[in-house]
Structure formats: C-alpha cells, structure tokens
Amino acid sequence: MSLHPCRHLRFVITLFLGSSLISFAQNADVAKLPPVLDVHVHAMDANFPGIAPMCPNTSKFTASDPKGKEEPFGWVKEPCTPALYPSAPGEYMKDVLAEMERLNVTAVVFGDPRSVQKWKDAAPSRVIPGTAFSNGMTPGQRVPIEELRKSFTTDGFKVMGEIGLQYEGLSPSDMSVDQYFALAEELDIPVAIHMGTGGSGRANVIMPKFRGSKGDPLLLEELLARHPKLRVQVMHAGYPMIDNMLTLLQANSHVYVDVAGLIWSYPIKEVNRYIERLVDAGFEDRVMFGTDQLIWPKLMSYSISIIQNADYLTPQQKRDILYNNAARFLRLDTAQPK
Ligand SMILES: [Zn+2]
C-alpha cells in the first residue's frame, strides 16, 4: 500500500462511511448493519487527557533530546486531513455512544466502577462493563479484593481489565497480583491484560516504570500454568513481539488477542502485516477487534474500516474478527454460529 497515510485515511473513511450511508438510505434502520464488538474502550471522563489531535497510522516516533522539552504523549500535533480530533470537553461519552449506535457496535468499556456505570446507564444494551484492580494512576495502588469480587458478583461487571502491569514494570505472572487472577478464575471472568505497545517514548517521558520487556506475551505462561481455567485477552496482541505471541497462542488455546491501539498507532502497512501474520499462522478464530478508544469518537468507524478493507482477509474472517471471535470469548448468548 503506497498511499500516503493521510490520503489513505481519507480513502478508508470514505469507503466505510460511504457504505454506511447507503445502508441508512435503504433501510432507514442502522441496526441492520452487521453487529460489531469492540473489546477495548475506555470510560474516560471529560477531562482526560484533553489534548492530542492526531493522524493515525503515521510513524512519527521521532527522537527527543533529554536537554529539550519532552512531548507528553508523542502523538502528532500538527493538523492533517482528516484529523481525529478529540471530542469537545464533556462530549466524549455521548459522542462515542452515538457512533456505537450508528455503527451497531457493542463495546467492552473499562474503567473505575463509577465511570463505567455511567456508560452502562447511558446505553445499557451497548455497554459490557469491565474493571480491574489498579486504584488510580499511581503504580502499586490496588483495589481491595473484596471490592472487586462485589463488582463481578453483585454489580454486573463482566471482564477484568484493563490490567496495566507493564506500566508498573511488572510481569503479569508477578505473585503480588496473583490473588486477583485467582479471583477471575474462581468467578469465571475473562481477564484483559495490556501487553506490548506503550506509546512513543513511554519510559522516558511520562511513565518511568514502563518496561517494553514486560509486554512479552510469553511472560503470561506462568500465570496460565497456575490458573489453567483463566480466559485471557492479550490486549494490543503483544505488538510487536509476533513470534512470542504466536508461540503463546500455539501453547495455550484459552488465549485470544485484541488489535486495539496497534490498529491505528503504527503505519498501515505494518498493522496489516501484523494482523495478517496472526491470521496466516492459523489463529483467525482468536483475533478480536478493538479500538482502545480514549478521546476520539471518530476512531470507531476509522478502525472498523481497516478490517473491512483488509484485502488479505476473507469476508468470513472479517466477520469473525469484527464480531464472532469476541462473542465466543465473552460467551454472549447472541454468538453467531460459524
Ligand atoms: Zn493498553
């Protein structure tokens, strides 16, 4: 694909929105679009982080000089066409839910229980609630285990995530958090663990404890051995450690991956190559669609279009990635037979 990234962006958005508009006109009922499951959305509030217009699928991982001013997120600041600008302050949840309604998306929404409950109340049939054991942004602060148990047994939470131990420099197999995974196994709740990509300059700019090496998918092996019934969603598909990701998928068939974040964070050729490698290696029934939606409501249609336009996927593989695989992983009653 030799298109310039921004021209490519316009191309895919036109394609996806174009076909949606046709469905609108013909059916006057957007619910007739085939369903999509986004397994990776964040219940950010209006204030987070309040910046970062961006051009997706670019490769601006530029060097910085410790003597100079370090950019906080490493995302592109200059305008590009079209840009995925953040929502207006206070509009993020409303805008994302409107996009989900328009595109027939159901999403697993992660965050602290109160924030997620707001999303669930606003769109009960479109939100699958998820929460985990980090308490705020300070590394090492944990939610008391009985509180988390209540979230899953009484308050209707369905997925334990996003578990971001890599940002704390911890392996997912670290014994200090084992009790939480034991709880997930006991309650038969799937866990969603951040593995791999962390954003440009993550370790030296804003998260000094972040370690790229702690995103190695093979670090999950001891955890999986201790908890053989655990269902694991490897978030970001362990990008870019494809060989170790494939090794883990081969060794453990309870493991699925999501392509959230990586799908728009790297050059499109690289993204397609990574997803194609997962599928070509035989794991087409374990790749799940996700956005890692944080502040850009338009990211939903943009990211779906990358799967829709993947010329290396069959129509069935696209449906599996956009819906069926996640429905099976989450054991939704509506899972469509293959
Ligand atoms: Zn993540």
mmCIF file of C-alpha atoms and ligand atoms in Angstrom:
data_model
loop_
_atom_site.group_PDB
_atom_site.id
_atom_site.type_symbol
_atom_site.label_atom_id
_atom_site.label_comp_id
_atom_site.label_asym_id
_atom_site.label_seq_id
_atom_site.Cartn_x
_atom_site.Cartn_y
_atom_site.Cartn_z
ATOM 1 C CA MET A 1 0.000 0.000 0.000
ATOM 2 C CA SER A 2 1.863 3.066 -1.202
ATOM 3 C CA LEU A 3 -0.744 5.693 -0.352
ATOM 4 C CA HIS A 4 0.402 8.483 1.899
ATOM 5 C CA PRO A 5 -1.080 7.736 5.353
ATOM 6 C CA CYS A 6 -3.385 10.739 5.417
ATOM 7 C CA ARG A 7 -4.613 10.107 1.890
ATOM 8 C CA HIS A 8 -5.100 6.501 2.857
ATOM 9 C CA LEU A 9 -7.080 7.652 5.892
ATOM 10 C CA ARG A 10 -9.426 9.675 3.696
ATOM 11 C CA PHE A 11 -9.756 6.684 1.376
ATOM 12 C CA VAL A 12 -10.822 4.222 4.069
ATOM 13 C CA ILE A 13 -13.128 6.649 5.853
ATOM 14 C CA THR A 14 -14.867 7.433 2.583
ATOM 15 C CA LEU A 15 -15.305 3.757 1.893
ATOM 16 C CA PHE A 16 -16.700 2.867 5.287
ATOM 17 C CA LEU A 17 -18.896 5.885 5.823
ATOM 18 C CA GLY A 18 -19.985 5.636 2.216
ATOM 19 C CA SER A 19 -21.356 2.142 2.636
ATOM 20 C CA SER A 20 -22.946 3.080 5.979
ATOM 21 C CA LEU A 21 -24.785 5.910 4.301
ATOM 22 C CA ILE A 22 -26.137 3.546 1.679
ATOM 23 C CA SER A 23 -27.447 1.284 4.433
ATOM 24 C CA PHE A 24 -29.014 4.306 6.101
ATOM 25 C CA ALA A 25 -30.808 5.252 2.927
ATOM 26 C CA GLN A 26 -32.003 1.786 2.069
ATOM 27 C CA ASN A 27 -33.032 0.517 5.467
ATOM 28 C CA ALA A 28 -33.598 3.649 7.459
ATOM 29 C CA ASP A 29 -32.516 1.365 10.273
ATOM 30 C CA VAL A 30 -28.900 1.355 11.253
ATOM 31 C CA ALA A 31 -29.402 -1.669 13.494
ATOM 32 C CA LYS A 32 -29.387 -3.707 10.284
ATOM 33 C CA LEU A 33 -25.654 -3.088 9.869
ATOM 34 C CA PRO A 34 -23.885 -6.274 10.890
ATOM 35 C CA PRO A 35 -23.026 -6.146 14.575
ATOM 36 C CA VAL A 36 -19.527 -5.242 15.730
ATOM 37 C CA LEU A 37 -17.928 -5.989 19.095
ATOM 38 C CA ASP A 38 -15.236 -3.571 20.250
ATOM 39 C CA VAL A 39 -13.484 -5.309 23.143
ATOM 40 C CA HIS A 40 -11.369 -2.351 24.229
ATOM 41 C CA VAL A 41 -12.930 1.036 25.041
ATOM 42 C CA HIS A 42 -12.072 3.325 27.954
ATOM 43 C CA ALA A 43 -14.631 5.173 30.071
ATOM 44 C CA MET A 44 -12.558 8.324 30.191
ATOM 45 C CA ASP A 45 -14.199 11.355 31.665
ATOM 46 C CA ALA A 46 -14.389 14.738 30.032
ATOM 47 C CA ASN A 47 -11.066 15.918 31.388
ATOM 48 C CA PHE A 48 -8.791 13.117 30.176
ATOM 49 C CA PRO A 49 -6.395 13.938 28.673
ATOM 50 C CA GLY A 50 -7.836 16.909 26.849
ATOM 51 C CA ILE A 51 -5.229 17.012 24.090
ATOM 52 C CA ALA A 52 -3.876 15.095 21.135
ATOM 53 C CA PRO A 53 -5.436 15.635 17.781
ATOM 54 C CA MET A 54 -3.700 13.057 15.654
ATOM 55 C CA CYS A 55 -3.133 11.497 12.281
ATOM 56 C CA PRO A 56 -3.496 7.767 12.775
ATOM 57 C CA ASN A 57 -1.213 5.208 11.170
ATOM 58 C CA THR A 58 1.751 7.522 10.927
ATOM 59 C CA SER A 59 5.271 6.730 12.030
ATOM 60 C CA LYS A 60 6.254 9.896 13.841
ATOM 61 C CA PHE A 61 8.197 8.120 16.556
ATOM 62 C CA THR A 62 10.751 10.849 16.459
ATOM 63 C CA ALA A 63 13.746 11.190 18.716
ATOM 64 C CA SER A 64 13.762 13.673 21.556
ATOM 65 C CA ASP A 65 16.710 15.213 23.335
ATOM 66 C CA PRO A 66 16.756 14.949 27.134
ATOM 67 C CA LYS A 67 18.033 18.527 27.166
ATOM 68 C CA GLY A 68 14.883 19.785 25.406
ATOM 69 C CA LYS A 69 11.150 19.795 26.217
ATOM 70 C CA GLU A 70 9.697 16.265 26.046
ATOM 71 C CA GLU A 71 6.281 15.870 24.418
ATOM 72 C CA PRO A 72 3.831 14.198 26.813
ATOM 73 C CA PHE A 73 2.301 11.586 24.502
ATOM 74 C CA GLY A 74 4.403 11.520 21.382
ATOM 75 C CA TRP A 75 1.308 11.877 19.193
ATOM 76 C CA VAL A 76 1.161 14.113 16.162
ATOM 77 C CA LYS A 77 0.145 17.665 16.956
ATOM 78 C CA GLU A 78 0.209 19.316 13.549
ATOM 79 C CA PRO A 79 -3.011 19.308 11.523
ATOM 80 C CA CYS A 80 -3.595 16.581 8.961
ATOM 81 C CA THR A 81 -6.610 15.847 6.803
ATOM 82 C CA PRO A 82 -8.812 14.444 8.109
ATOM 83 C CA ALA A 83 -7.701 14.544 11.712
ATOM 84 C CA LEU A 84 -9.258 12.530 14.514
ATOM 85 C CA TYR A 85 -9.803 15.422 16.840
ATOM 86 C CA PRO A 86 -10.880 14.816 20.405
ATOM 87 C CA SER A 87 -14.464 15.416 21.399
ATOM 88 C CA ALA A 88 -15.400 18.785 22.740
ATOM 89 C CA PRO A 89 -14.943 18.880 26.513
ATOM 90 C CA GLY A 90 -17.699 16.907 28.200
ATOM 91 C CA GLU A 91 -18.929 15.277 24.982
ATOM 92 C CA TYR A 92 -16.722 12.184 24.754
ATOM 93 C CA MET A 93 -19.135 9.601 26.163
ATOM 94 C CA LYS A 94 -22.115 10.999 24.291
ATOM 95 C CA ASP A 95 -20.198 11.134 21.007
ATOM 96 C CA VAL A 96 -18.775 7.618 21.313
ATOM 97 C CA LEU A 97 -22.163 6.140 22.238
ATOM 98 C CA ALA A 98 -23.759 7.897 19.249
ATOM 99 C CA GLU A 99 -21.120 6.380 16.969
ATOM 100 C CA MET A 100 -21.730 2.950 18.512
ATOM 101 C CA GLU A 101 -25.456 3.295 17.869
ATOM 102 C CA ARG A 102 -24.891 4.459 14.282
ATOM 103 C CA LEU A 103 -22.430 1.636 13.522
ATOM 104 C CA ASN A 104 -24.218 -1.102 15.542
ATOM 105 C CA VAL A 105 -21.285 -1.576 17.923
ATOM 106 C CA THR A 106 -21.370 -3.163 21.374
ATOM 107 C CA ALA A 107 -18.265 -2.442 23.446
ATOM 108 C CA VAL A 108 -16.456 -3.683 26.499
ATOM 109 C CA VAL A 109 -15.900 -0.447 28.426
ATOM 110 C CA PHE A 110 -13.124 -0.387 31.031
ATOM 111 C CA GLY A 111 -12.549 1.979 33.919
ATOM 112 C CA ASP A 112 -13.251 2.519 37.588
ATOM 113 C CA PRO A 113 -16.703 1.156 38.522
ATOM 114 C CA ARG A 114 -18.358 4.560 38.863
ATOM 115 C CA SER A 115 -17.213 5.839 35.465
ATOM 116 C CA VAL A 116 -18.179 2.616 33.726
ATOM 117 C CA GLN A 117 -21.592 2.593 35.399
ATOM 118 C CA LYS A 118 -22.302 5.980 33.810
ATOM 119 C CA TRP A 119 -21.736 4.440 30.377
ATOM 120 C CA LYS A 120 -23.855 1.417 31.229
ATOM 121 C CA ASP A 121 -26.701 3.644 32.435
ATOM 122 C CA ALA A 122 -26.496 5.748 29.268
ATOM 123 C CA ALA A 123 -26.520 2.757 26.880
ATOM 124 C CA PRO A 124 -27.453 -0.459 28.717
ATOM 125 C CA SER A 125 -27.633 -2.654 25.625
ATOM 126 C CA ARG A 126 -24.378 -1.411 24.063
ATOM 127 C CA VAL A 127 -22.015 -1.495 27.051
ATOM 128 C CA ILE A 128 -20.365 -4.576 28.574
ATOM 129 C CA PRO A 129 -18.764 -3.300 31.777
ATOM 130 C CA GLY A 130 -15.158 -4.050 32.744
ATOM 131 C CA THR A 131 -12.983 -3.030 35.676
ATOM 132 C CA ALA A 132 -9.679 -4.122 37.225
ATOM 133 C CA PHE A 133 -7.528 -3.858 40.315
ATOM 134 C CA SER A 134 -5.399 -0.755 39.784
ATOM 135 C CA ASN A 135 -6.625 2.025 42.018
ATOM 136 C CA GLY A 136 -5.993 5.296 40.189
ATOM 137 C CA MET A 137 -2.850 6.088 38.213
ATOM 138 C CA THR A 138 -0.307 5.530 40.989
ATOM 139 C CA PRO A 139 1.649 2.300 40.410
ATOM 140 C CA GLY A 140 1.074 -0.337 43.070
ATOM 141 C CA GLN A 141 -2.211 1.085 44.421
ATOM 142 C CA ARG A 142 -4.740 -1.776 44.423
ATOM 143 C CA VAL A 143 -8.475 -2.128 44.771
ATOM 144 C CA PRO A 144 -9.299 -4.295 47.827
ATOM 145 C CA ILE A 145 -10.078 -7.787 46.583
ATOM 146 C CA GLU A 146 -13.500 -7.991 48.256
ATOM 147 C CA GLU A 147 -14.493 -4.777 46.498
ATOM 148 C CA LEU A 148 -13.525 -6.283 43.162
ATOM 149 C CA ARG A 149 -15.386 -9.504 43.991
ATOM 150 C CA LYS A 150 -18.502 -7.426 44.605
ATOM 151 C CA SER A 151 -18.103 -5.679 41.225
ATOM 152 C CA PHE A 152 -18.275 -9.055 39.473
ATOM 153 C CA THR A 153 -20.751 -10.929 41.671
ATOM 154 C CA THR A 154 -23.212 -8.161 42.544
ATOM 155 C CA ASP A 155 -22.663 -5.140 40.290
ATOM 156 C CA GLY A 156 -22.726 -6.827 36.891
ATOM 157 C CA PHE A 157 -19.135 -6.373 35.711
ATOM 158 C CA LYS A 158 -18.145 -8.951 33.079
ATOM 159 C CA VAL A 159 -14.435 -8.544 32.247
ATOM 160 C CA MET A 160 -11.396 -7.877 34.479
ATOM 161 C CA GLY A 161 -9.388 -5.197 32.651
ATOM 162 C CA GLU A 162 -7.553 -3.228 31.537
ATOM 163 C CA ILE A 163 -4.769 -4.735 33.618
ATOM 164 C CA GLY A 164 -1.771 -2.464 33.001
ATOM 165 C CA LEU A 165 1.014 -4.115 34.968
ATOM 166 C CA GLN A 166 3.508 -3.356 32.206
ATOM 167 C CA TYR A 167 3.189 0.355 33.005
ATOM 168 C CA GLU A 168 4.354 -0.510 36.525
ATOM 169 C CA GLY A 169 7.274 -2.569 35.241
ATOM 170 C CA LEU A 170 5.624 -5.785 36.474
ATOM 171 C CA SER A 171 5.192 -9.133 34.764
ATOM 172 C CA PRO A 172 1.588 -10.446 34.628
ATOM 173 C CA SER A 173 2.934 -13.521 36.411
ATOM 174 C CA ASP A 174 4.169 -11.453 39.382
ATOM 175 C CA MET A 175 2.959 -13.131 42.593
ATOM 176 C CA SER A 176 1.983 -9.782 44.154
ATOM 177 C CA VAL A 177 -1.156 -9.700 41.951
ATOM 178 C CA ASP A 178 -1.868 -13.417 41.774
ATOM 179 C CA GLN A 179 -4.869 -13.227 44.112
ATOM 180 C CA TYR A 180 -6.721 -11.088 41.542
ATOM 181 C CA PHE A 181 -6.187 -13.629 38.779
ATOM 182 C CA ALA A 182 -7.217 -16.395 41.191
ATOM 183 C CA LEU A 183 -10.459 -14.444 41.748
ATOM 184 C CA ALA A 184 -11.058 -14.152 37.984
ATOM 185 C CA GLU A 185 -10.517 -17.879 37.578
ATOM 186 C CA GLU A 186 -12.800 -18.678 40.519
ATOM 187 C CA LEU A 187 -15.593 -16.432 39.188
ATOM 188 C CA ASP A 188 -15.016 -17.472 35.547
ATOM 189 C CA ILE A 189 -14.438 -13.847 34.492
ATOM 190 C CA PRO A 190 -12.178 -13.249 31.469
ATOM 191 C CA VAL A 191 -9.130 -11.042 32.043
ATOM 192 C CA ALA A 192 -7.825 -8.388 29.628
ATOM 193 C CA ILE A 193 -4.129 -7.613 30.038
ATOM 194 C CA HIS A 194 -2.126 -4.854 28.376
ATOM 195 C CA MET A 195 0.857 -6.483 26.630
ATOM 196 C CA GLY A 196 3.251 -4.852 24.220
ATOM 197 C CA THR A 197 2.898 -1.413 22.745
ATOM 198 C CA GLY A 198 3.051 1.529 25.123
ATOM 199 C CA GLY A 199 3.275 4.702 23.071
ATOM 200 C CA SER A 200 6.251 6.620 21.842
ATOM 201 C CA GLY A 201 8.848 7.435 24.467
ATOM 202 C CA ARG A 202 6.661 5.984 27.209
ATOM 203 C CA ALA A 203 9.505 5.002 29.532
ATOM 204 C CA ASN A 204 11.487 8.208 29.299
ATOM 205 C CA VAL A 205 8.702 10.776 29.073
ATOM 206 C CA ILE A 206 5.852 10.136 31.496
ATOM 207 C CA MET A 207 5.983 6.599 32.864
ATOM 208 C CA PRO A 208 9.459 5.801 34.139
ATOM 209 C CA LYS A 209 8.427 2.344 35.399
ATOM 210 C CA PHE A 210 7.164 1.215 31.973
ATOM 211 C CA ARG A 211 9.254 -1.632 30.530
ATOM 212 C CA GLY A 212 8.932 -2.846 26.952
ATOM 213 C CA SER A 213 10.240 -6.236 28.063
ATOM 214 C CA LYS A 214 7.288 -6.696 30.460
ATOM 215 C CA GLY A 215 4.965 -6.776 27.451
ATOM 216 C CA ASP A 216 6.434 -10.034 26.216
ATOM 217 C CA PRO A 217 3.458 -12.405 25.699
ATOM 218 C CA LEU A 218 5.491 -15.349 26.989
ATOM 219 C CA LEU A 219 5.511 -13.719 30.444
ATOM 220 C CA LEU A 220 1.899 -14.931 30.665
ATOM 221 C CA GLU A 221 2.940 -18.590 30.685
ATOM 222 C CA GLU A 222 3.488 -18.980 34.426
ATOM 223 C CA LEU A 223 0.211 -17.203 35.174
ATOM 224 C CA LEU A 224 -1.622 -19.510 32.781
ATOM 225 C CA ALA A 225 0.059 -22.559 34.290
ATOM 226 C CA ARG A 226 -1.080 -21.510 37.781
ATOM 227 C CA HIS A 227 -4.613 -20.772 36.549
ATOM 228 C CA PRO A 228 -5.447 -23.266 33.823
ATOM 229 C CA LYS A 229 -9.092 -22.165 33.558
ATOM 230 C CA LEU A 230 -8.293 -18.472 33.065
ATOM 231 C CA ARG A 231 -9.512 -16.912 29.786
ATOM 232 C CA VAL A 232 -7.044 -14.256 28.667
ATOM 233 C CA GLN A 233 -7.389 -11.376 26.212
ATOM 234 C CA VAL A 234 -3.894 -10.184 25.282
ATOM 235 C CA MET A 235 -4.524 -6.527 24.584
ATOM 236 C CA HIS A 236 -2.683 -4.980 21.635
ATOM 237 C CA ALA A 237 -1.794 -8.545 20.554
ATOM 238 C CA GLY A 238 1.583 -8.235 22.245
ATOM 239 C CA TYR A 239 2.718 -5.902 19.476
ATOM 240 C CA PRO A 240 5.426 -6.012 18.141
ATOM 241 C CA MET A 241 6.503 -9.382 19.582
ATOM 242 C CA ILE A 242 4.795 -11.506 16.962
ATOM 243 C CA ASP A 243 6.970 -14.611 17.334
ATOM 244 C CA ASN A 244 6.363 -14.847 21.078
ATOM 245 C CA MET A 245 2.675 -14.027 20.563
ATOM 246 C CA LEU A 246 2.312 -16.911 18.123
ATOM 247 C CA THR A 247 4.235 -19.180 20.497
ATOM 248 C CA LEU A 248 1.799 -18.396 23.318
ATOM 249 C CA LEU A 249 -1.299 -18.778 21.104
ATOM 250 C CA GLN A 250 0.013 -22.152 19.992
ATOM 251 C CA ALA A 251 0.762 -23.333 23.520
ATOM 252 C CA ASN A 252 -2.424 -22.086 25.144
ATOM 253 C CA SER A 253 -5.791 -22.206 23.418
ATOM 254 C CA HIS A 254 -7.594 -20.153 26.096
ATOM 255 C CA VAL A 255 -5.712 -17.082 24.871
ATOM 256 C CA TYR A 256 -7.229 -14.523 22.476
ATOM 257 C CA VAL A 257 -5.756 -11.228 21.263
ATOM 258 C CA ASP A 258 -7.198 -7.814 20.505
ATOM 259 C CA VAL A 259 -5.817 -5.479 17.861
ATOM 260 C CA ALA A 260 -6.815 -2.314 19.735
ATOM 261 C CA GLY A 261 -4.386 0.563 19.772
ATOM 262 C CA LEU A 262 -1.954 -1.043 17.386
ATOM 263 C CA ILE A 263 -4.558 -0.810 14.599
ATOM 264 C CA TRP A 264 -4.164 2.987 14.407
ATOM 265 C CA SER A 265 -0.833 3.598 16.156
ATOM 266 C CA TYR A 266 1.574 2.303 13.533
ATOM 267 C CA PRO A 267 1.993 2.651 9.781
ATOM 268 C CA ILE A 268 -0.863 0.905 7.982
ATOM 269 C CA LYS A 269 1.446 -1.484 6.134
ATOM 270 C CA GLU A 270 2.899 -2.631 9.453
ATOM 271 C CA VAL A 271 -0.582 -3.004 11.021
ATOM 272 C CA ASN A 272 -1.829 -5.126 8.139
ATOM 273 C CA ARG A 273 1.317 -7.239 8.165
ATOM 274 C CA TYR A 274 0.890 -7.953 11.907
ATOM 275 C CA ILE A 275 -2.782 -8.932 11.657
ATOM 276 C CA GLU A 276 -2.129 -10.950 8.512
ATOM 277 C CA ARG A 277 0.646 -12.850 10.283
ATOM 278 C CA LEU A 278 -1.709 -13.778 13.162
ATOM 279 C CA VAL A 279 -4.339 -14.993 10.713
ATOM 280 C CA ASP A 280 -1.959 -16.758 8.346
ATOM 281 C CA ALA A 281 -0.423 -18.601 11.291
ATOM 282 C CA GLY A 282 -3.825 -20.197 11.885
ATOM 283 C CA PHE A 283 -5.290 -18.059 14.679
ATOM 284 C CA GLU A 284 -8.132 -16.462 12.723
ATOM 285 C CA ASP A 285 -10.646 -17.515 15.382
ATOM 286 C CA ARG A 286 -8.766 -15.733 18.198
ATOM 287 C CA VAL A 287 -8.225 -12.217 16.830
ATOM 288 C CA MET A 288 -10.724 -9.690 18.225
ATOM 289 C CA PHE A 289 -11.468 -6.175 17.054
ATOM 290 C CA GLY A 290 -10.888 -3.262 19.406
ATOM 291 C CA THR A 291 -10.146 0.434 19.250
ATOM 292 C CA ASP A 292 -8.569 1.451 22.573
ATOM 293 C CA GLN A 293 -10.896 4.423 22.321
ATOM 294 C CA LEU A 294 -9.701 7.207 24.642
ATOM 295 C CA ILE A 295 -10.736 10.583 23.274
ATOM 296 C CA TRP A 296 -11.547 10.365 19.558
ATOM 297 C CA PRO A 297 -15.104 9.242 18.747
ATOM 298 C CA LYS A 298 -14.332 9.032 15.005
ATOM 299 C CA LEU A 299 -11.769 6.352 15.729
ATOM 300 C CA MET A 300 -14.551 3.751 15.800
ATOM 301 C CA SER A 301 -15.513 3.960 12.114
ATOM 302 C CA TYR A 302 -11.910 4.533 11.118
ATOM 303 C CA SER A 303 -10.675 1.373 12.861
ATOM 304 C CA ILE A 304 -13.559 -0.786 11.605
ATOM 305 C CA SER A 305 -12.723 0.313 8.075
ATOM 306 C CA ILE A 306 -9.177 -1.032 8.392
ATOM 307 C CA ILE A 307 -10.585 -4.537 8.927
ATOM 308 C CA GLN A 308 -13.293 -4.045 6.277
ATOM 309 C CA ASN A 309 -10.686 -3.007 3.719
ATOM 310 C CA ALA A 310 -8.091 -5.681 4.520
ATOM 311 C CA ASP A 311 -7.604 -7.414 1.173
ATOM 312 C CA TYR A 312 -5.851 -10.355 2.849
ATOM 313 C CA LEU A 313 -8.960 -11.327 4.859
ATOM 314 C CA THR A 314 -11.945 -13.268 3.534
ATOM 315 C CA PRO A 315 -15.442 -11.893 4.249
ATOM 316 C CA GLN A 316 -15.873 -14.634 6.871
ATOM 317 C CA GLN A 317 -12.571 -13.749 8.560
ATOM 318 C CA LYS A 318 -13.633 -10.092 8.702
ATOM 319 C CA ARG A 319 -16.908 -11.022 10.420
ATOM 320 C CA ASP A 320 -15.039 -13.290 12.805
ATOM 321 C CA ILE A 321 -12.612 -10.518 13.778
ATOM 322 C CA LEU A 322 -15.284 -7.828 13.974
ATOM 323 C CA TYR A 323 -17.781 -9.911 15.943
ATOM 324 C CA ASN A 324 -17.822 -13.702 16.162
ATOM 325 C CA ASN A 325 -14.494 -14.278 17.917
ATOM 326 C CA ALA A 326 -15.265 -11.809 20.693
ATOM 327 C CA ALA A 327 -18.809 -13.151 21.072
ATOM 328 C CA ARG A 328 -17.344 -16.599 21.651
ATOM 329 C CA PHE A 329 -14.637 -15.313 24.021
ATOM 330 C CA LEU A 330 -17.210 -13.345 26.056
ATOM 331 C CA ARG A 331 -19.763 -16.178 25.809
ATOM 332 C CA LEU A 332 -22.508 -13.851 24.631
ATOM 333 C CA ASP A 333 -25.832 -15.530 24.047
ATOM 334 C CA THR A 334 -26.033 -13.868 20.659
ATOM 335 C CA ALA A 335 -22.841 -15.523 19.360
ATOM 336 C CA GLN A 336 -23.435 -16.390 15.730
ATOM 337 C CA PRO A 337 -22.540 -19.919 14.658
ATOM 338 C CA LYS A 338 -19.539 -20.098 12.343
HETATM 339 ZN ZN ZN B 1 -3.472 -0.933 26.714
#
